[in-house]
């Protein structure tokens, strides 16, 4: 049986310069590989050792990237190893098969959202009305599925995210704060639902997972085994589950450790 490895990308496997967490002495810093360039600038990295582990993992398991990124944001990530057969984008809204979004899956997801939660426009309007231009840099609609803000974290008023989460919760939406981004995502739009679909299609099991944010909690809970880094929204809120290992590593070294754990567990099968 092939093991399915379903992993979040940002701040789990790949890291922006702000998230690298290079707290070791300079001379002991790991060598880094840039895997994303945006507007001619290097944006995301993993360690060279992590790159090798990810390449090996591509042979040892069915590796499925599972991200909240839009398809466009995902497609500029140039991961080492073979192109994944399956990839999940837009927090589960798009299931890519050999790089192409499966229209049937997307139609099922959008029908479910229309039936179960408040419309996107209501949430977007609320954000546009209540978020203060003094600390909001961008308000974006992603894939016509969810909304996110890019904010100045230092200027973000205490309690604003909590208030938004409570307003959104009453409307069937979830709020997640990750670095400079505040996401508002329909609650039924989940990474785990899309991973279940990949399990159904591929027959791969068991499922191993990793993630750092609130939007990864359902993915971690649905997996047979999971890992989360020592940084991020889940670590900060002390989130835990019996099947999920809380790793001590923070920053880009956590990504390397997660890949080592994936590979060890996949090879033990
Ligand atoms: Mg993440």
Coordinates of C-alpha atoms and ligand atoms in Angstrom, one line a residue:
X1 CA 0.0 0.0 0.0
X2 CA 1.3 3.5 -0.8
X3 CA 1.4 6.0 2.0
X4 CA -0.3 9.3 1.3
X5 CA 1.6 12.4 2.6
X6 CA -0.6 15.4 2.6
X7 CA 1.3 18.5 3.7
X8 CA 0.7 22.2 4.0
X9 CA 3.3 24.3 2.2
X10 CA 3.8 27.8 3.7
X11 CA 5.5 27.8 7.1
X12 CA 5.3 24.0 7.1
X13 CA 7.6 22.9 4.2
X14 CA 8.6 26.3 2.6
X15 CA 9.5 29.5 4.3
X16 CA 9.6 33.2 3.4
X17 CA 12.6 35.2 4.6
X18 CA 10.5 36.6 7.5
X19 CA 9.5 33.0 8.6
X20 CA 12.9 31.3 8.2
X21 CA 13.8 31.7 11.9
X22 CA 17.6 31.5 11.4
X23 CA 18.4 31.8 15.1
X24 CA 21.5 29.7 15.1
X25 CA 25.0 31.3 14.8
X26 CA 25.6 32.5 11.2
X27 CA 28.3 29.9 10.6
X28 CA 26.0 27.1 11.5
X29 CA 23.1 28.3 9.3
X30 CA 21.8 25.7 6.8
X31 CA 22.3 26.2 3.1
X32 CA 19.0 27.2 1.5
X33 CA 17.3 26.5 -1.8
X34 CA 14.9 29.1 -3.3
X35 CA 11.8 27.5 -4.6
X36 CA 9.7 30.5 -5.4
X37 CA 10.4 33.8 -7.2
X38 CA 7.7 36.5 -7.2
X39 CA 8.1 39.7 -9.2
X40 CA 11.8 39.0 -9.8
X41 CA 12.5 38.5 -6.0
X42 CA 13.3 35.3 -4.1
X43 CA 10.3 34.6 -1.9
X44 CA 10.2 31.0 -0.5
X45 CA 13.0 28.6 0.7
X46 CA 13.7 25.2 2.2
X47 CA 17.0 23.8 3.3
X48 CA 19.1 21.8 0.9
X49 CA 18.7 18.8 3.2
X50 CA 14.9 19.3 3.1
X51 CA 15.1 19.4 -0.7
X52 CA 16.8 16.0 -0.8
X53 CA 14.3 14.6 1.6
X54 CA 11.4 15.9 -0.4
X55 CA 12.9 14.3 -3.6
X56 CA 13.2 10.9 -1.7
X57 CA 9.7 11.3 -0.4
X58 CA 8.4 11.5 -3.9
X59 CA 9.6 8.0 -4.5
X60 CA 8.6 6.6 -1.1
X61 CA 5.0 7.9 -0.9
X62 CA 2.2 9.7 -2.8
X63 CA 3.1 13.3 -1.9
X64 CA 0.2 15.7 -2.1
X65 CA 0.8 19.5 -1.5
X66 CA -2.2 20.9 0.4
X67 CA -2.3 24.7 0.4
X68 CA -4.6 27.7 0.9
X69 CA -2.7 29.3 -1.9
X70 CA -4.6 30.0 -5.1
X71 CA -3.7 27.9 -8.1
X72 CA -1.7 30.8 -9.5
X73 CA 0.2 31.2 -6.2
X74 CA 0.8 27.5 -6.0
X75 CA 2.0 27.2 -9.6
X76 CA 5.0 29.5 -9.0
X77 CA 6.3 27.2 -6.3
X78 CA 9.0 25.1 -7.9
X79 CA 9.3 22.1 -5.5
X80 CA 12.2 19.6 -5.9
X81 CA 11.2 16.1 -7.0
X82 CA 8.7 14.9 -9.5
X83 CA 5.5 17.0 -10.2
X84 CA 2.9 15.7 -7.8
X85 CA 0.0 13.8 -9.4
X86 CA -2.4 15.4 -7.0
X87 CA -2.2 18.9 -5.4
X88 CA -4.9 20.7 -3.4
X89 CA -5.2 24.5 -3.7
X90 CA -7.5 27.2 -2.4
X91 CA -7.9 25.4 0.9
X92 CA -9.6 22.4 -0.8
X93 CA -11.5 24.4 -3.5
X94 CA -9.3 23.1 -6.3
X95 CA -8.1 19.6 -6.7
X96 CA -5.3 19.5 -9.4
X97 CA -4.7 16.3 -11.2
X98 CA -1.5 16.4 -13.2
X99 CA -1.6 20.2 -12.8
X100 CA -5.1 20.7 -14.0
X101 CA -8.1 21.5 -11.8
X102 CA -10.8 18.9 -11.7
X103 CA -14.0 20.7 -12.7
X104 CA -16.3 18.2 -11.0
X105 CA -14.6 18.6 -7.7
X106 CA -14.7 22.4 -7.8
X107 CA -18.4 22.3 -8.8
X108 CA -19.2 20.0 -5.8
X109 CA -17.4 22.3 -3.4
X110 CA -19.0 25.5 -4.7
X111 CA -22.5 23.9 -4.5
X112 CA -21.8 22.9 -0.9
X113 CA -20.7 26.4 0.1
X114 CA -23.7 28.0 -1.5
X115 CA -26.0 25.7 0.5
X116 CA -24.2 25.9 3.9
X117 CA -22.7 29.4 4.6
X118 CA -23.0 33.1 4.1
X119 CA -22.1 34.3 0.6
X120 CA -18.6 35.6 -0.1
X121 CA -19.8 39.1 -0.9
X122 CA -21.3 39.5 2.5
X123 CA -18.0 38.7 4.2
X124 CA -15.9 40.7 1.7
X125 CA -18.2 43.8 2.4
X126 CA -17.9 43.3 6.1
X127 CA -14.1 43.2 5.9
X128 CA -14.0 46.2 3.6
X129 CA -16.2 48.2 6.1
X130 CA -14.5 47.2 9.3
X131 CA -10.8 46.9 8.5
X132 CA -9.0 50.2 8.9
X133 CA -6.9 51.5 6.0
X134 CA -4.2 52.6 8.4
X135 CA -3.2 48.9 8.9
X136 CA -4.7 47.1 5.9
X137 CA -2.4 46.8 2.9
X138 CA -4.6 44.6 0.7
X139 CA -8.0 43.0 0.6
X140 CA -8.1 40.1 -1.8
X141 CA -10.8 37.6 -3.0
X142 CA -9.1 34.3 -3.8
X143 CA -10.5 32.0 -6.5
X144 CA -14.1 33.4 -5.8
X145 CA -14.0 31.1 -2.7
X146 CA -12.6 33.1 0.2
X147 CA -11.1 36.4 1.3
X148 CA -7.9 37.5 2.9
X149 CA -6.3 40.7 4.2
X150 CA -2.7 41.6 4.2
X151 CA -2.0 43.7 7.3
X152 CA 0.7 45.5 9.2
X153 CA 0.8 43.2 12.2
X154 CA 2.2 45.8 14.6
X155 CA -0.7 48.2 13.9
X156 CA -3.4 45.6 14.0
X157 CA -5.6 46.4 17.1
X158 CA -5.8 43.8 19.8
X159 CA -8.9 41.8 19.7
X160 CA -9.8 42.7 16.1
X161 CA -9.2 39.2 14.8
X162 CA -11.2 37.7 17.6
X163 CA -14.1 39.9 16.9
X164 CA -14.0 39.1 13.2
X165 CA -13.8 35.4 14.1
X166 CA -17.0 35.6 16.2
X167 CA -18.9 37.6 13.5
X168 CA -17.7 35.1 10.8
X169 CA -18.4 32.1 12.9
X170 CA -22.1 33.0 13.1
X171 CA -22.2 33.0 9.3
X172 CA -20.4 29.6 8.9
X173 CA -17.0 31.1 8.2
X174 CA -13.6 30.5 9.8
X175 CA -10.9 33.1 10.5
X176 CA -7.1 32.3 10.5
X177 CA -4.2 34.7 11.2
X178 CA -1.0 33.6 9.5
X179 CA 2.0 36.1 9.5
X180 CA 0.7 39.2 7.8
X181 CA -2.4 37.6 6.4
X182 CA -5.9 37.3 7.9
X183 CA -8.0 34.7 6.1
X184 CA -11.7 34.4 6.2
X185 CA -12.7 31.0 4.8
X186 CA -16.1 29.2 4.5
X187 CA -16.1 26.5 7.2
X188 CA -17.0 23.7 4.8
X189 CA -14.1 24.6 2.5
X190 CA -11.5 22.3 4.0
X191 CA -8.2 20.7 3.2
X192 CA -9.4 17.4 4.7
X193 CA -12.4 17.0 2.4
X194 CA -10.1 17.3 -0.7
X195 CA -7.6 14.9 0.9
X196 CA -10.4 12.4 1.4
X197 CA -11.2 12.7 -2.3
X198 CA -7.6 11.9 -3.1
X199 CA -7.7 8.9 -0.8
X200 CA -10.8 7.7 -2.6
X201 CA -9.3 8.1 -6.1
X202 CA -5.8 6.8 -5.3
X203 CA -6.5 4.2 -2.7
X204 CA -3.3 5.4 -0.9
X205 CA -3.2 5.0 2.8
X206 CA -2.5 5.5 5.6
X207 CA -2.5 9.4 5.5
X208 CA 0.3 11.3 7.1
X209 CA -0.1 15.1 7.4
X210 CA 1.6 18.3 8.6
X211 CA 0.5 21.9 9.0
X212 CA 1.1 25.0 11.2
X213 CA -2.2 27.0 11.1
X214 CA -5.8 26.7 12.1
X215 CA -6.7 25.9 8.5
X216 CA -4.6 22.7 8.9
X217 CA -6.3 21.5 12.1
X218 CA -9.0 19.5 10.2
X219 CA -6.3 18.0 7.9
X220 CA -4.2 16.9 10.9
X221 CA -7.2 15.5 12.7
X222 CA -8.3 13.5 9.6
X223 CA -4.9 12.0 9.1
X224 CA -3.6 8.8 10.7
X225 CA -0.6 10.6 11.9
X226 CA 0.4 14.3 11.9
X227 CA 3.2 16.7 12.8
X228 CA 3.1 20.4 13.5
X229 CA 6.0 22.8 13.9
X230 CA 7.0 24.6 17.0
X231 CA 5.9 27.9 15.5
X232 CA 2.7 29.1 14.0
X233 CA -1.0 29.6 14.9
X234 CA -1.5 26.0 16.2
X235 CA 1.7 26.1 18.4
X236 CA 0.8 29.6 19.6
X237 CA -2.6 28.5 20.8
X238 CA -1.3 25.3 22.3
X239 CA -3.4 23.2 19.9
X240 CA -2.9 19.5 20.3
X241 CA -4.4 16.1 19.3
X242 CA -3.4 12.5 20.3
X243 CA -2.3 11.6 16.8
X244 CA -0.4 14.8 16.2
X245 CA 3.3 15.3 17.3
X246 CA 4.2 18.8 18.3
X247 CA 7.8 19.3 17.2
X248 CA 10.1 21.6 19.0
X249 CA 11.8 22.9 15.9
X250 CA 10.8 26.4 14.6
X251 CA 11.3 28.0 11.3
X252 CA 12.9 26.4 8.2
X253 CA 14.5 23.7 10.4
X254 CA 11.0 22.5 11.3
X255 CA 10.3 21.9 7.6
X256 CA 13.4 19.7 7.4
X257 CA 12.3 17.7 10.5
X258 CA 8.8 17.2 9.2
X259 CA 10.1 15.8 5.9
X260 CA 12.5 13.5 7.9
X261 CA 9.5 12.2 9.9
X262 CA 7.4 11.7 6.8
X263 CA 10.1 9.7 5.1
X264 CA 10.8 7.6 8.2
X265 CA 7.1 6.8 8.6
X266 CA 6.6 6.1 4.9
X267 CA 9.6 3.7 4.8
X268 CA 8.5 1.9 7.9
X269 CA 5.4 0.7 6.0
Ligands
LIG1 MG1 1.0 27.1 6.6

